[in-house]
CSV table of C-alpha atoms in Angstrom, one decimal:
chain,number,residue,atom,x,y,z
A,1,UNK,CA,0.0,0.0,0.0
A,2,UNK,CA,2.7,2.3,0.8
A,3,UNK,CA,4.5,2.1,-3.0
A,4,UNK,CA,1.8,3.3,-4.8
A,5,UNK,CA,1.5,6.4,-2.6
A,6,UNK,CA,4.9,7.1,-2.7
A,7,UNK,CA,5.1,6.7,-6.6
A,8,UNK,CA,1.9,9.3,-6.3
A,9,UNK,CA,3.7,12.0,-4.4
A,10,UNK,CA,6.7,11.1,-6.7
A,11,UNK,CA,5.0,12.0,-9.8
A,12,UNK,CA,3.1,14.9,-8.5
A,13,UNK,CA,6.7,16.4,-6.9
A,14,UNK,CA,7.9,15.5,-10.6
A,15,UNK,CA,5.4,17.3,-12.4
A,16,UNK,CA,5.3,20.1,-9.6
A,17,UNK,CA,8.7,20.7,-10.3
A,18,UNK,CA,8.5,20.1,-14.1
A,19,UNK,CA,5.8,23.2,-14.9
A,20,UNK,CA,8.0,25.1,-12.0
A,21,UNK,CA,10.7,24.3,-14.2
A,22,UNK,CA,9.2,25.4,-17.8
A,23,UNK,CA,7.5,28.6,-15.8
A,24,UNK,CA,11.4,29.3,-14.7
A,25,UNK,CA,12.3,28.7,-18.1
A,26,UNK,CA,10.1,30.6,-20.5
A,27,UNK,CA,9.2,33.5,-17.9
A,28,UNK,CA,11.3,33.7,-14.7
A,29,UNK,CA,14.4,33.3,-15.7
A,30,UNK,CA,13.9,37.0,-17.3
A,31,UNK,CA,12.2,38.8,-14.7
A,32,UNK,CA,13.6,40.9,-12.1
A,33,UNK,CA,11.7,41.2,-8.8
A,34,UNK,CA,12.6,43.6,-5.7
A,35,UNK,CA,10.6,44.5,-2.6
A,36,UNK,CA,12.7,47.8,-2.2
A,37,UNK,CA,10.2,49.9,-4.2
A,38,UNK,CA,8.1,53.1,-2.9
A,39,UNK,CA,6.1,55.6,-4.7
A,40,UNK,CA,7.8,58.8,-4.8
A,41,UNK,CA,6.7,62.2,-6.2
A,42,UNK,CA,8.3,65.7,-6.9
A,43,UNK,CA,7.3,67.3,-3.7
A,44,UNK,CA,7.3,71.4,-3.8
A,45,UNK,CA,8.1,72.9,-0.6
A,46,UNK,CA,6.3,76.3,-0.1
A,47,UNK,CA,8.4,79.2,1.3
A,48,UNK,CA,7.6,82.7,1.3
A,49,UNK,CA,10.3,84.9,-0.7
A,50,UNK,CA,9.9,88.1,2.0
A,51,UNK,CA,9.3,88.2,5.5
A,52,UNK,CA,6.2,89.3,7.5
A,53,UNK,CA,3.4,88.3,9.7
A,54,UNK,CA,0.9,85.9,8.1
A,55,UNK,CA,-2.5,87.3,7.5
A,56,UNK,CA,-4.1,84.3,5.8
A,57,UNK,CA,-3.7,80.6,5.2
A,58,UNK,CA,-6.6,79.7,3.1
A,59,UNK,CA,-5.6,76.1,3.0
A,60,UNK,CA,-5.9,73.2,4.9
A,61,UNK,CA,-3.8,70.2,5.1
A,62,UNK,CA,-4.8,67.9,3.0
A,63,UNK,CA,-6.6,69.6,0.8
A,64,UNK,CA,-5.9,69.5,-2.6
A,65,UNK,CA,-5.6,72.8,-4.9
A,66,UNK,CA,-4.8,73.7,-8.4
A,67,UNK,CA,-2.0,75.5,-10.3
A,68,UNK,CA,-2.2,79.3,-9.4
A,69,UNK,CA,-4.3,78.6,-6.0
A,70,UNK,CA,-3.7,81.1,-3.0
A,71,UNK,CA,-1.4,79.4,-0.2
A,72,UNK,CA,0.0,82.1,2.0
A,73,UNK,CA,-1.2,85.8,2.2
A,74,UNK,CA,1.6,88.3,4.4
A,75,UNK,CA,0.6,91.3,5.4
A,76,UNK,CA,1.5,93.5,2.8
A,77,UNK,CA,0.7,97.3,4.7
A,78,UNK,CA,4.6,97.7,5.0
A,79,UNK,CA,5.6,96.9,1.2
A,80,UNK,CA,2.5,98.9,0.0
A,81,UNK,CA,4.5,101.3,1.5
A,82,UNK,CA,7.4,101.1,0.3
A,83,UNK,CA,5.7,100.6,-3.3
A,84,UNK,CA,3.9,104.1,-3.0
A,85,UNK,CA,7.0,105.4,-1.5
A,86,UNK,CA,8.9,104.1,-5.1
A,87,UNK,CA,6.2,105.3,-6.7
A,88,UNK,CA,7.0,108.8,-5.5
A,89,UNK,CA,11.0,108.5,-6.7
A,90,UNK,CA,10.0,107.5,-9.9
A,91,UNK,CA,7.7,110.8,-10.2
A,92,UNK,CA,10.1,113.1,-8.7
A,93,UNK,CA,13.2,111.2,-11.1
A,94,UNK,CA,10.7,112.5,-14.0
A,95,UNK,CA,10.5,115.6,-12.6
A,96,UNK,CA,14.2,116.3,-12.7
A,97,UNK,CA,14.1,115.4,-16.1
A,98,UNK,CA,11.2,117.8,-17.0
A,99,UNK,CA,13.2,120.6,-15.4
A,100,UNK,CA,16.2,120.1,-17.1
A,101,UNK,CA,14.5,119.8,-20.6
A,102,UNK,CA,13.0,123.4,-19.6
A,103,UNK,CA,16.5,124.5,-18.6
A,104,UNK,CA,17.5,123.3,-21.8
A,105,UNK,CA,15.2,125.4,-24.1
A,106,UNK,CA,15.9,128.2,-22.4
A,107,UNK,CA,19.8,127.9,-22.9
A,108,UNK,CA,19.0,127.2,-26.6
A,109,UNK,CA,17.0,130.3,-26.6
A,110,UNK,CA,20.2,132.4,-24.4
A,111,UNK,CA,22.5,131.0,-27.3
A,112,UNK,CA,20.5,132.4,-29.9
A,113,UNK,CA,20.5,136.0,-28.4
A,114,UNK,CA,24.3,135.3,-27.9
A,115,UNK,CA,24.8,134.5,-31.4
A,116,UNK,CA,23.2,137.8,-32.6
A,117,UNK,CA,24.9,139.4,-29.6
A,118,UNK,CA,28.1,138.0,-31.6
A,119,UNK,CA,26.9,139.5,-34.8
A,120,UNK,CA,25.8,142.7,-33.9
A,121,UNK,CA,29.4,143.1,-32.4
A,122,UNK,CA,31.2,142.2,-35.3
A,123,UNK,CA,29.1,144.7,-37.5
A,124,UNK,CA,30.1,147.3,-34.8
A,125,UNK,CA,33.7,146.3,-35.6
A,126,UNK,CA,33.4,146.1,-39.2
A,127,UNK,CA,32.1,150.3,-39.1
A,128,UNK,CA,34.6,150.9,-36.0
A,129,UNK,CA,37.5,150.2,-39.0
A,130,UNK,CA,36.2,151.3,-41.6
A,131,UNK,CA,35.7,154.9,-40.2
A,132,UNK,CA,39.9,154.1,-38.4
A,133,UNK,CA,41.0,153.3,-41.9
A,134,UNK,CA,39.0,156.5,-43.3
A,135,UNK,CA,40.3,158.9,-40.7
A,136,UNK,CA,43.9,157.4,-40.7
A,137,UNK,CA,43.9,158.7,-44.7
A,138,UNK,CA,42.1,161.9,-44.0
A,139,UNK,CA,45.0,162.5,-40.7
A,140,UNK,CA,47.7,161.3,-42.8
A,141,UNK,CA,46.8,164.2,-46.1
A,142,UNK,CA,45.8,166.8,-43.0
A,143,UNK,CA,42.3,166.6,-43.7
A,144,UNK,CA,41.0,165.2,-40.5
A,145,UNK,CA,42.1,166.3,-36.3
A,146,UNK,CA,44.3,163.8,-35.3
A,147,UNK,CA,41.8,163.8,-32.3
A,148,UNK,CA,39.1,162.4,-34.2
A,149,UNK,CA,41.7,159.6,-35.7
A,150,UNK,CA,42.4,158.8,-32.1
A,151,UNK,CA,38.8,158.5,-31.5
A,152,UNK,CA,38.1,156.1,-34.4
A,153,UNK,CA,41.0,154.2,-33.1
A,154,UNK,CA,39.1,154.1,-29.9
A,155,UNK,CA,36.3,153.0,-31.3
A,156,UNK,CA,37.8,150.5,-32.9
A,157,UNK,CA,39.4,149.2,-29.9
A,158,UNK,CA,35.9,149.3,-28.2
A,159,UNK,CA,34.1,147.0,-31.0
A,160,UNK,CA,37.3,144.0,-31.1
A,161,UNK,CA,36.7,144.3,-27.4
A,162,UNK,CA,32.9,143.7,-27.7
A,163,UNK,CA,33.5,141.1,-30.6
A,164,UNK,CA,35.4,138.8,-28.0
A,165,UNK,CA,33.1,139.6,-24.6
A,166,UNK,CA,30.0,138.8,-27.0
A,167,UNK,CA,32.2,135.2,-28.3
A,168,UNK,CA,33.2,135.2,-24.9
A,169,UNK,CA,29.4,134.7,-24.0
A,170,UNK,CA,28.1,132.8,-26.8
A,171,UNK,CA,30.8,129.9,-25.6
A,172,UNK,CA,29.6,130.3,-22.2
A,173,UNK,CA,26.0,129.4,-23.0
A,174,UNK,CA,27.0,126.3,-25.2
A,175,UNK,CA,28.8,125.6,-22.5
A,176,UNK,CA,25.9,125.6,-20.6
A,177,UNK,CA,24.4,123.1,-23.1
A,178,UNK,CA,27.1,120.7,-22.3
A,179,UNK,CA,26.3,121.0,-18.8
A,180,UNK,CA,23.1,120.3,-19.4
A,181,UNK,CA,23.2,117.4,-21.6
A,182,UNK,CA,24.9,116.0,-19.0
A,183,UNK,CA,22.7,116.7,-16.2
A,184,UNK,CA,19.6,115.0,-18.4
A,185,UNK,CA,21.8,111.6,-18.7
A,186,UNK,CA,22.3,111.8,-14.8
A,187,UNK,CA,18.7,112.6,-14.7
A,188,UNK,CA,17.7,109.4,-16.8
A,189,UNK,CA,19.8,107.3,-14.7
A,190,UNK,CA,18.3,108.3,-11.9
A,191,UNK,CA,14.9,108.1,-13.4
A,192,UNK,CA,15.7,104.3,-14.3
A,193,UNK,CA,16.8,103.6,-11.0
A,194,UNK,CA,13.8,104.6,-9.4
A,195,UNK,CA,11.9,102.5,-11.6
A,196,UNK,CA,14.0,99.3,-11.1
A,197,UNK,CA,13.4,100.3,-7.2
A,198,UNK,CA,9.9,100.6,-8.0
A,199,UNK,CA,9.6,97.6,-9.8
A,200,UNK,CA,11.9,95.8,-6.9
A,201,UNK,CA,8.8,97.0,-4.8
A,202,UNK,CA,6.0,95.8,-6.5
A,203,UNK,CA,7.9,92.5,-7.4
A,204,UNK,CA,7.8,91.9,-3.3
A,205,UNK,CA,4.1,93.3,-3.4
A,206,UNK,CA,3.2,90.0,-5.5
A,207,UNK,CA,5.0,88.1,-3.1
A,208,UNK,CA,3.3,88.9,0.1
A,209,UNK,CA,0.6,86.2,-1.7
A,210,UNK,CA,2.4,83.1,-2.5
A,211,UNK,CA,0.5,80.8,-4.9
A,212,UNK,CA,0.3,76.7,-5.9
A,213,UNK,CA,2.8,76.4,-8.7
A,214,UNK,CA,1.2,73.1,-10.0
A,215,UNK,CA,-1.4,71.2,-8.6
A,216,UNK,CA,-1.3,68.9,-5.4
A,217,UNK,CA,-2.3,68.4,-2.0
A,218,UNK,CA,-1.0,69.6,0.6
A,219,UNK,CA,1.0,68.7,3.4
A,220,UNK,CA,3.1,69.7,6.3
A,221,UNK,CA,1.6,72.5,6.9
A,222,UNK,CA,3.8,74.8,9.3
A,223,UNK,CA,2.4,78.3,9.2
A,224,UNK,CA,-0.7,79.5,11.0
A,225,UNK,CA,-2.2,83.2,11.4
A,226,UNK,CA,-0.1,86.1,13.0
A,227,UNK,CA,3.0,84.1,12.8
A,228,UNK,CA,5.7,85.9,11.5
A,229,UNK,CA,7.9,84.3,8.4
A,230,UNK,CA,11.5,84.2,7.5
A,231,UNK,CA,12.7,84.2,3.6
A,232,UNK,CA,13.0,81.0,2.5
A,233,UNK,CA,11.5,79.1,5.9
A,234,UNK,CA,9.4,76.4,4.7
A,235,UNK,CA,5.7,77.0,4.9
A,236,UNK,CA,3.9,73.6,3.7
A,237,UNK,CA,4.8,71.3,0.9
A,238,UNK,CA,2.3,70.5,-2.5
A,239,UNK,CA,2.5,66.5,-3.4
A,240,UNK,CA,1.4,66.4,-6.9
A,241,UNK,CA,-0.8,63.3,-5.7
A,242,UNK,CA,-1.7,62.4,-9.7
A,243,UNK,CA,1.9,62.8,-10.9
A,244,UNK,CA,3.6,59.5,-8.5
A,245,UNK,CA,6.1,57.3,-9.8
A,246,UNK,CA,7.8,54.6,-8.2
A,247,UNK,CA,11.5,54.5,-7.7
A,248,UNK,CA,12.9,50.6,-7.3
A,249,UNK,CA,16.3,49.6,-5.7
A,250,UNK,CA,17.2,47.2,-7.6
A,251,UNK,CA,21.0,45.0,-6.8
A,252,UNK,CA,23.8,45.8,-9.1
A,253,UNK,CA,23.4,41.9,-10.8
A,254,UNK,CA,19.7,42.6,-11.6
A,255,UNK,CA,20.3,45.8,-14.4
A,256,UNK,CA,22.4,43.8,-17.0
A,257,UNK,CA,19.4,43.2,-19.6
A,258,UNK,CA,17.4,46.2,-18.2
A,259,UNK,CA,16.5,49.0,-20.7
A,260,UNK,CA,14.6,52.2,-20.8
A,261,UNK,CA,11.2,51.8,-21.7
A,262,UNK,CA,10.9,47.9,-20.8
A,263,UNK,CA,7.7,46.8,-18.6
A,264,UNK,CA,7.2,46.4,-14.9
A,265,UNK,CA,4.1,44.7,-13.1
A,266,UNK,CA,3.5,46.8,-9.7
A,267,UNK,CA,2.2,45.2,-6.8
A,268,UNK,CA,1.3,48.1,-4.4
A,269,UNK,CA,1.0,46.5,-0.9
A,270,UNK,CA,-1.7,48.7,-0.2
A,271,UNK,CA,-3.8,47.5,-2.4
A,272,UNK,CA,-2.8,43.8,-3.1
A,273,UNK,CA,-6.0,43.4,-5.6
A,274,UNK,CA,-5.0,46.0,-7.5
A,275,UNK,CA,-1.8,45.2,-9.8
A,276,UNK,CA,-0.4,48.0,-11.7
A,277,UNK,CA,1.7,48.4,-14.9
A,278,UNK,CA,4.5,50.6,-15.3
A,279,UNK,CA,7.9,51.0,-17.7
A,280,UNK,CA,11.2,52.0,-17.0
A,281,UNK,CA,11.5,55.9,-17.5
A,282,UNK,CA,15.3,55.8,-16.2
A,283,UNK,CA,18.4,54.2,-14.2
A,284,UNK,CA,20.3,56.5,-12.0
A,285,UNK,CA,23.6,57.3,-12.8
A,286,UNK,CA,25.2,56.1,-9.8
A,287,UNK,CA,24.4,53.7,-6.7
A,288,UNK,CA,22.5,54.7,-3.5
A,289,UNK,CA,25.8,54.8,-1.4
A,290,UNK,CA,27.4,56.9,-3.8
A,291,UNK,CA,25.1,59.7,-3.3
A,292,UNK,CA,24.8,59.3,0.1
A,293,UNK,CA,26.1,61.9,3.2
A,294,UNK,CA,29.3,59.6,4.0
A,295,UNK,CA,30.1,57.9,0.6
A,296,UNK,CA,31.8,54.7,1.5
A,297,UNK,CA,36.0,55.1,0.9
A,298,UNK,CA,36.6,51.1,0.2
A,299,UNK,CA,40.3,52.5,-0.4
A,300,UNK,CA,40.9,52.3,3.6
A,301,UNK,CA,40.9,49.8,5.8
A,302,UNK,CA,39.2,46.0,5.8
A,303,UNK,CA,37.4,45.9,2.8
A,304,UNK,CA,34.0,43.7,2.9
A,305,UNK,CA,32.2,43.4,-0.1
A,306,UNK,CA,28.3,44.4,-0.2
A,307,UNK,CA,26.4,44.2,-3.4
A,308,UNK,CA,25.2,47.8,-4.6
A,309,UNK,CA,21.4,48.6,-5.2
A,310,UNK,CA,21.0,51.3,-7.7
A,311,UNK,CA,17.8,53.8,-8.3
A,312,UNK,CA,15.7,52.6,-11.1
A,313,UNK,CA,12.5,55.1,-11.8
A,314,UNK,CA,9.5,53.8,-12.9
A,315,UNK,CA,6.7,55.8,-14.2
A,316,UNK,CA,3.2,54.6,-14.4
A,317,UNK,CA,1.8,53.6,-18.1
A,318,UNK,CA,-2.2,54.5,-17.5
A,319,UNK,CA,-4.1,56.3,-14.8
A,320,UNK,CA,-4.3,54.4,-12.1
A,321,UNK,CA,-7.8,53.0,-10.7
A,322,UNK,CA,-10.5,55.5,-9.5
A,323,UNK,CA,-10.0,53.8,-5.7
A,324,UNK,CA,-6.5,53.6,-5.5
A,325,UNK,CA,-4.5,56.5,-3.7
A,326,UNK,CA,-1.0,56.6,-4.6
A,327,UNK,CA,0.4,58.7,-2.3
A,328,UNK,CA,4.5,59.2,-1.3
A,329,UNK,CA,6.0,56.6,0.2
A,330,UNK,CA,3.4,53.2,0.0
A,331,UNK,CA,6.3,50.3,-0.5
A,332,UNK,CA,5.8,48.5,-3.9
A,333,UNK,CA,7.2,45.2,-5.8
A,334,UNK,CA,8.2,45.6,-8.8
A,335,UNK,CA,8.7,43.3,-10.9
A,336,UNK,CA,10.7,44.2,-14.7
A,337,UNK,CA,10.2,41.6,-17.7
A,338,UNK,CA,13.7,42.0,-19.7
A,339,UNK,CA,12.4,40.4,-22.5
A,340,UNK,CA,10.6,43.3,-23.7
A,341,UNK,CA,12.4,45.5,-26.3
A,342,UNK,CA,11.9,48.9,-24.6
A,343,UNK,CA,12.4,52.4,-26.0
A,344,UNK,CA,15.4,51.8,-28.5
A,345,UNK,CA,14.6,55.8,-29.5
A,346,UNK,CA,15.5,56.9,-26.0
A,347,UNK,CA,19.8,57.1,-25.9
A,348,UNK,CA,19.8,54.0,-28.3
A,349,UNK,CA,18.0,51.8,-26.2
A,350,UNK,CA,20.7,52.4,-23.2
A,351,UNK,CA,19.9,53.1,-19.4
A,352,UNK,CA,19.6,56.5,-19.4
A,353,UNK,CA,17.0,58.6,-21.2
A,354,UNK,CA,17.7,61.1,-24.5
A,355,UNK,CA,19.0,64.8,-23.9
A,356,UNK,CA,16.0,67.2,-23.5
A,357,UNK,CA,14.7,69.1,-26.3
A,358,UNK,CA,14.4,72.4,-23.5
A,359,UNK,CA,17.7,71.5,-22.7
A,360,UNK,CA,19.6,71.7,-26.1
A,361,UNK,CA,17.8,74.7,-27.5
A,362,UNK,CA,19.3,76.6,-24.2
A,363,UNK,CA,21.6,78.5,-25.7
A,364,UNK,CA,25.6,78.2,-24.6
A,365,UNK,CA,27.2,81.1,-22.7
A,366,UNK,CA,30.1,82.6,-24.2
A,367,UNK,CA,33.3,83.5,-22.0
């Protein structure tokens, strides 16, 4: 009685180990399968760019808001004030510049008079030798007083002098022009100054409300009303909630046939029911330890060797179900079948993904 039992659980532990065998054989010798998987998103942290007390937090945590949504409000009394205040400078910057174009026209106008100041002298002069020439022929044949000779010689005298006090004035005036021209660039400057204060002051305006940059929920909420907020200080965080991914750590003897693009079966262990499908998006360029705080220095010391896990990211291929809440940090298996082609597009089919399009047409800075 007992040998036919035994040839029983022979040939069932025969045929057990037979289909384990061809399963092994057409599928599992080409899947990958790690445990040290978690869903990860691109968490924002929220920090205020000014300080201030907090007038309003119109958010709760948890709650979930959209691209452009109001987070944070600061009292903004002081930087109103210091916007109006800008305001003013840019005004009186104009102002300066108004008064110096006026200054200008009128300088124009004193040049003009100048010049026929200039003119009016040199006809003076003209006459004043034309009568010394006259009365130096009429003094020389004894027709004229040598007294009125002396007196066109005078006269003379008098008009060069008037010719070069009237130059004398004209080049003062375009002088003044110069000046001038000058003082309306300073007055520019200072006109664009204002305005880039002006604009420095409304720019911080904006900022006393600080808005969603994508949509999320969120989390970690630290702020609440009438507490007063430093630059930078972290005020809550937005997890884009629809945008997960799952990032697997698989060991350094799992990636040889592994390839952008390729598919991976999820097995979230929050929802066991619900299997998920994903595909390789990217392998990191490096292994966990090597980015960590205290990169292990196997250069010193005993040396004990520990095989290496490296970042794999997986991105979801579908929406996931209505029901299921993928949310930061749920653990996942994930399980990669290398016998799918993958992306050969992406970097020739390699680990690592193409170079952006954004990223080339960035254009290179010269020296």
């Amino acid at each position: 009685m007992r040998n036919p039992a035994l040839l029983v659980i022979a040939a069932a532990a025969l045929a057990g180990a037979g289909v384990y065998g061809w399963d092994w054989y057409t599928t599992g010798r080409f899947l990958e399968v790690t445990d040290n998987a978690y869903v990860q998103s691109d968490v924002v942290t929220v920090a205020p760019k000014i300080a201030g007390y907090v007038a309003r937090v119109p958010v709760d945590a948890n709650q979930r808001v959209a691209a452009g949504d109001v987070l944070l409000v600061i009292d903004d009394a002081d930087y109103r004030a210091k916007a109006a205040q800008a305001e003013a400078a840019v005004q009186a910057a104009r102002a300066s510049v108004t008064v110096v174009d006026s200054q200008v026209a009128l300088t124009r106008s004193l040049v003009k008079e100048a010049e026929a100041r200039v003119e009016s002298a040199r006809a003076d002069q003209a006459r004043a030798q034309d009568d010394l020439k006259r009365y130096k022929a009429l003094n020389a044949s004894q027709y004229a007083s040598t007294q009125k000779y002396q007196a066109a010689l005078a006269d003379a005298r008098k008009a060069a002098a008037a010719v070069a006090q009237a130059t004398a004035a004209l080049a003062a005036e375009r002088g003044n022009l110069d000046l001038l021209a000058a003082q309306r660039l300073q007055a520019e400057a200072e006109v664009a100054r204002a305005e880039a204060s002006l604009q420095e002051a409304r720019i911080a305006l904006d900022n006393t409300v600080v808005r969603a940059a994508g949509a999320g929920v969120v989390a970690n909420r630290a702020v609440e009303v009438g507490q007063y907020v430093a630059p930078g200080r972290q005020a809550m965080s937005v997890v884009p909630v629809d945008d997960v991914y799952v990032v697997a750590n698989f060991k350094e003897t799992q990636l040889a046939r592994m390839r952008v693009g390729q598919s991976v079966a999820l097995h979230v262990d929050a929802y066991p029911d619900q299997p998920l499908h994903g595909v390789i998006d990217s392998v990191a360029p490096g292994s966990g330890a090597v980015f960590s705080l205290l990169p292990p220095d196997n250069a010193t010391g005993n040396f004990t060797k520990i095989v290496q896990r490296v970042p794999v990211k997986i991105r979801l291929a579908g929406a996931a179900p209505a029901e299921t809440l993928l949310v930061p940090g749920l653990s996942v298996e994930a399980e990669v079948d290398t016998r799918t082609e993958g992306d050969r597009a992406l970097a020739g089919g390699s680990f690592f993904l193409a170079p952006s399009t954004a990223l080339a047409a960035v254009p290179k800075t010269q020296p």
